[in-house]
Each structure stands twice: as structure tokens, then as C-alpha cells.
Coordinates of C-alpha atoms in Angstrom, one line a residue:
X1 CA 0.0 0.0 0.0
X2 CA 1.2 3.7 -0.1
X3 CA 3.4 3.3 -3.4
X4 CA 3.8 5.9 -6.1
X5 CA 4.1 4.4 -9.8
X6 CA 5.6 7.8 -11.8
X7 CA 6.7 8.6 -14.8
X8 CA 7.4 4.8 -16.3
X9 CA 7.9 5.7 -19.7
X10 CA 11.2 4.7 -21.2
X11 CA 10.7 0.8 -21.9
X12 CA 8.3 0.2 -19.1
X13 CA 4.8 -0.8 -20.7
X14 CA 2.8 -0.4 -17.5
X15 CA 3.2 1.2 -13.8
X16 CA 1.8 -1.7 -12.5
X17 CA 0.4 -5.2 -14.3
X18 CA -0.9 -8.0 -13.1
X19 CA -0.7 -10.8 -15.7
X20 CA -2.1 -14.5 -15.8
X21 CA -2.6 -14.0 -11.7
X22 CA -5.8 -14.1 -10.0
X23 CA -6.9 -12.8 -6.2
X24 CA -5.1 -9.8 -6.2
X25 CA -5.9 -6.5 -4.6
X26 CA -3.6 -3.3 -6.1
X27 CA -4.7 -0.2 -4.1
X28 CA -3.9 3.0 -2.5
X29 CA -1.5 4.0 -5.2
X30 CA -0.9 7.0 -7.1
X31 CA -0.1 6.0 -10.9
X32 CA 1.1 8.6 -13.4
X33 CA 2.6 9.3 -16.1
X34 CA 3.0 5.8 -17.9
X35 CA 2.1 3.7 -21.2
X36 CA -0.8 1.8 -19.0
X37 CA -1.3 2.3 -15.6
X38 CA -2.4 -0.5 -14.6
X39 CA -2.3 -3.4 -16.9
X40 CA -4.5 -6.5 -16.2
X41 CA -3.5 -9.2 -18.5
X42 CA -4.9 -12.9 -19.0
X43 CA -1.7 -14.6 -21.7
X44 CA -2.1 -16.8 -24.1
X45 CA -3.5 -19.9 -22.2
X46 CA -4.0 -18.1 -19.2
X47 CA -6.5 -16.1 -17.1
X48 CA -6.8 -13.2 -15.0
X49 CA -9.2 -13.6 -12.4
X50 CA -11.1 -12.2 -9.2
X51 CA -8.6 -9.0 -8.7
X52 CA -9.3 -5.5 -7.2
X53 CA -8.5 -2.5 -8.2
X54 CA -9.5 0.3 -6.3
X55 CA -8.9 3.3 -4.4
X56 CA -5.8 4.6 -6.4
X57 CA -4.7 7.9 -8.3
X58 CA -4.3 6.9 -11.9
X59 CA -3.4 10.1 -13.4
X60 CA -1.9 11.6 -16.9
X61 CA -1.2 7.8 -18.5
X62 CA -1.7 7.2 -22.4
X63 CA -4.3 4.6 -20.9
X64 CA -5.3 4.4 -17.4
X65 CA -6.5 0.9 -16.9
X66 CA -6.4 -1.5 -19.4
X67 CA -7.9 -4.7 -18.9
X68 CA -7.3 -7.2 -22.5
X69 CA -6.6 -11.2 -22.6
X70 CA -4.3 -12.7 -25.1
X71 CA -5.4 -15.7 -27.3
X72 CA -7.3 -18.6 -25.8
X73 CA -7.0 -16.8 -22.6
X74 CA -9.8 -15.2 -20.6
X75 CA -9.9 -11.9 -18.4
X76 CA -13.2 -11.7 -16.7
X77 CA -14.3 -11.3 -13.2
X78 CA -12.2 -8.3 -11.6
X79 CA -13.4 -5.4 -10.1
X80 CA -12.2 -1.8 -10.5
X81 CA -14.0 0.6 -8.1
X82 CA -13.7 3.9 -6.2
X83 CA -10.6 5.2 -8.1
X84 CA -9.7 8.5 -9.6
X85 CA -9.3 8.9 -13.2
X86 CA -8.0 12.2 -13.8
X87 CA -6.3 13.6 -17.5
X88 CA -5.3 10.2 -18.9
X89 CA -5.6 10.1 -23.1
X90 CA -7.7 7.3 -22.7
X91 CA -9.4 6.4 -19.5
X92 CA -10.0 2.8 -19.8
X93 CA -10.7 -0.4 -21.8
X94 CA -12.2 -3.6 -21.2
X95 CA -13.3 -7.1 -22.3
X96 CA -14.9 -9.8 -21.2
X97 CA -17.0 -9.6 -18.0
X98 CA -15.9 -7.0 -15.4
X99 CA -17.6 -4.8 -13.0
X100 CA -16.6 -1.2 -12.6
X101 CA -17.9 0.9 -9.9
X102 CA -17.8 4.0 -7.9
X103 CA -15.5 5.6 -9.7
X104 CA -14.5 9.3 -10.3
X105 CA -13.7 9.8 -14.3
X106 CA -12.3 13.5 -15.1
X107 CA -10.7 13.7 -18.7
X108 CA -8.5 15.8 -20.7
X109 CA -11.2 18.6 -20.6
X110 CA -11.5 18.8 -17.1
X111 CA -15.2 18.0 -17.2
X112 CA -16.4 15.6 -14.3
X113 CA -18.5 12.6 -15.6
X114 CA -22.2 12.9 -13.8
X115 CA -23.9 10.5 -15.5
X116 CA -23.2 6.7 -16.2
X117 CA -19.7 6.0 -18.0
X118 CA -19.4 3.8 -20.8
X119 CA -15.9 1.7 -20.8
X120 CA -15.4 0.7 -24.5
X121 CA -13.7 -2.5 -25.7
X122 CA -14.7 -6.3 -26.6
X123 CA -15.7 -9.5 -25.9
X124 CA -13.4 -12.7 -27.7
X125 CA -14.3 -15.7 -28.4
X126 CA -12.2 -19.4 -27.9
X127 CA -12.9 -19.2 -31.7
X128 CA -11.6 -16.7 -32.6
X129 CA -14.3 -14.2 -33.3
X130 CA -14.7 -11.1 -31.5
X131 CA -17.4 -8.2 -31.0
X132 CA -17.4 -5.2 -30.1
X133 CA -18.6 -4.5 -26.1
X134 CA -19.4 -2.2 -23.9
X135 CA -19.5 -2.4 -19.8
X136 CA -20.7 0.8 -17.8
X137 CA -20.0 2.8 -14.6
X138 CA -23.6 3.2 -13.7
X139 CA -22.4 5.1 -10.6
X140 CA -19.5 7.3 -11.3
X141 CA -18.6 9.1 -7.9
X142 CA -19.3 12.5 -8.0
X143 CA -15.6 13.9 -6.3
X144 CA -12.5 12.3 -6.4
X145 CA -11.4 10.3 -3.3
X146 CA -8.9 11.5 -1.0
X147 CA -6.3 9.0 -1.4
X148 CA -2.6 9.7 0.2
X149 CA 0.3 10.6 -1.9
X150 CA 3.5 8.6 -1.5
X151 CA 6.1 10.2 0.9
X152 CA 4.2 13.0 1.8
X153 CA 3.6 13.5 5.6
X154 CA 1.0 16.1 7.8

């Protein structure tokens, strides 16, 4: 808990992944400034399963949290929830069956979301066919959470 994830640009893909792991709980970070943020990751012939995600600062990334499975692999059954999402190019992305909840979405404009936030990406298919999908926020908090910054003391 407590870590900060900065400015992981040169070589590193994401601040922090998780890939063909399951049970996992990553929270109470602040994550800036990177390719992904947070990467969740089922490989080829593997599966990402039953992690949390919540209650971080994921801030100014190309892509915030990206959840995606490789081939024959399946990434379904995590939860993201009560994090802020604040300036990153793309907020999130999704497949498979994951619930995302209570969190606070701000983009590049500055704009709060208020109503329900659609989390774009897709569904695959063992055979190879894929669709697009969509899973929602229904409800987006309305301010961001106070959540502590690394190495900073009262």
C-alpha cells in the first residue's frame, strides 16, 4: 500500500500489471505518467481472475487501466472501483465480463462525468471471433477520493 508508480515511460509498458494471476488486490496508489497504468493481463493460455483494483490515483497515462486477454486466454471477473481517473488520453478499456464501480472519471477537458460512463472494448471468443462491447460505470462518484500521496507526511 502507499506506493507511487511515476513517470514509467522509457521501456516500461505499465506502472503496475498484473498478468495471468488471480486474487489480487492493487490499491492506494498514485499512478502517473505511464504507457498503462495498470495493466490486467490474461496470456495466451491463461486467465486473470477475481482482482481488485481500487482506491488509487491513476493520473496523466496514455491509458489508465487496461484490462485485455491474449489468445485462448480469458480476463473476466475483476473489479475496479472507487478510483480516480484524472487527465489520462484514454481512460480505460475492457473485455470480457468486469464490473466497474464507484469511480471518479475527469478527462483531458476537465469535465467531471455525472452521468453513467461507458468503458469501451470487446468480448473474444475461444474461436476466434470477436465483438465489439461495452461495460458501464452506472455510478460514477461525484468527487474524487482522498487517497494519500507517496512520501508526503501532515
Amino acid at each position: 500500500t502507499l506506493n507511487g508508480c511515476c513517470n514509467n515511460s522509457l521501456g516500461i509498458e505499465a506502472g503496475i500489471a498484473l498478468v495471468s494471476t488471480h486474487d489480487n488486490s492493487v490499491h492506494d496508489n498514485v499512478i502517473e505518467g505511464n504507457i498503462q497504468g495498470v495493466l490486467v493481463y490474461g496470456e495466451a493460455y491463461g486467465s486473470c481472475h477475481n482482482n481488485q483494483v481500487f482506491h488509487n490515483n491513476i493520473i496523466n497515462n496514455s491509458k489508465g487501466l487496461d484490462i485485455i486477454q491474449g489468445q485462448i486466454a480469458s480476463t473476466m471477473d475483476n473489479q475496479v472501483f472507487q478510483n480516480n481517473f484524472i487527465g489520462n488520453q484514454e481512460q480505460a478499456y475492457n473485455c470480457q465480463r468486469n464490473v466497474w464501480y464507484r469511480n471518479y472519471w475527469k478527462g483531458l477537458v476537465g469535465v467531471p462525468c455525472f452521468f453513467p460512463r461507458a468503458i469501451p472494448g470487446y468480448w473474444e471468443f475461444d474461436i476466434g471471433f470477436t465483438i465489439p462491447w461495452l461495460v458501464f460505470d452506472w455510478t460514477p462518484a461525484l468527487r474524487p477520493y482522498d487517497i494519500p500521496v507517496p512520501g508526503m507526511t501532515d
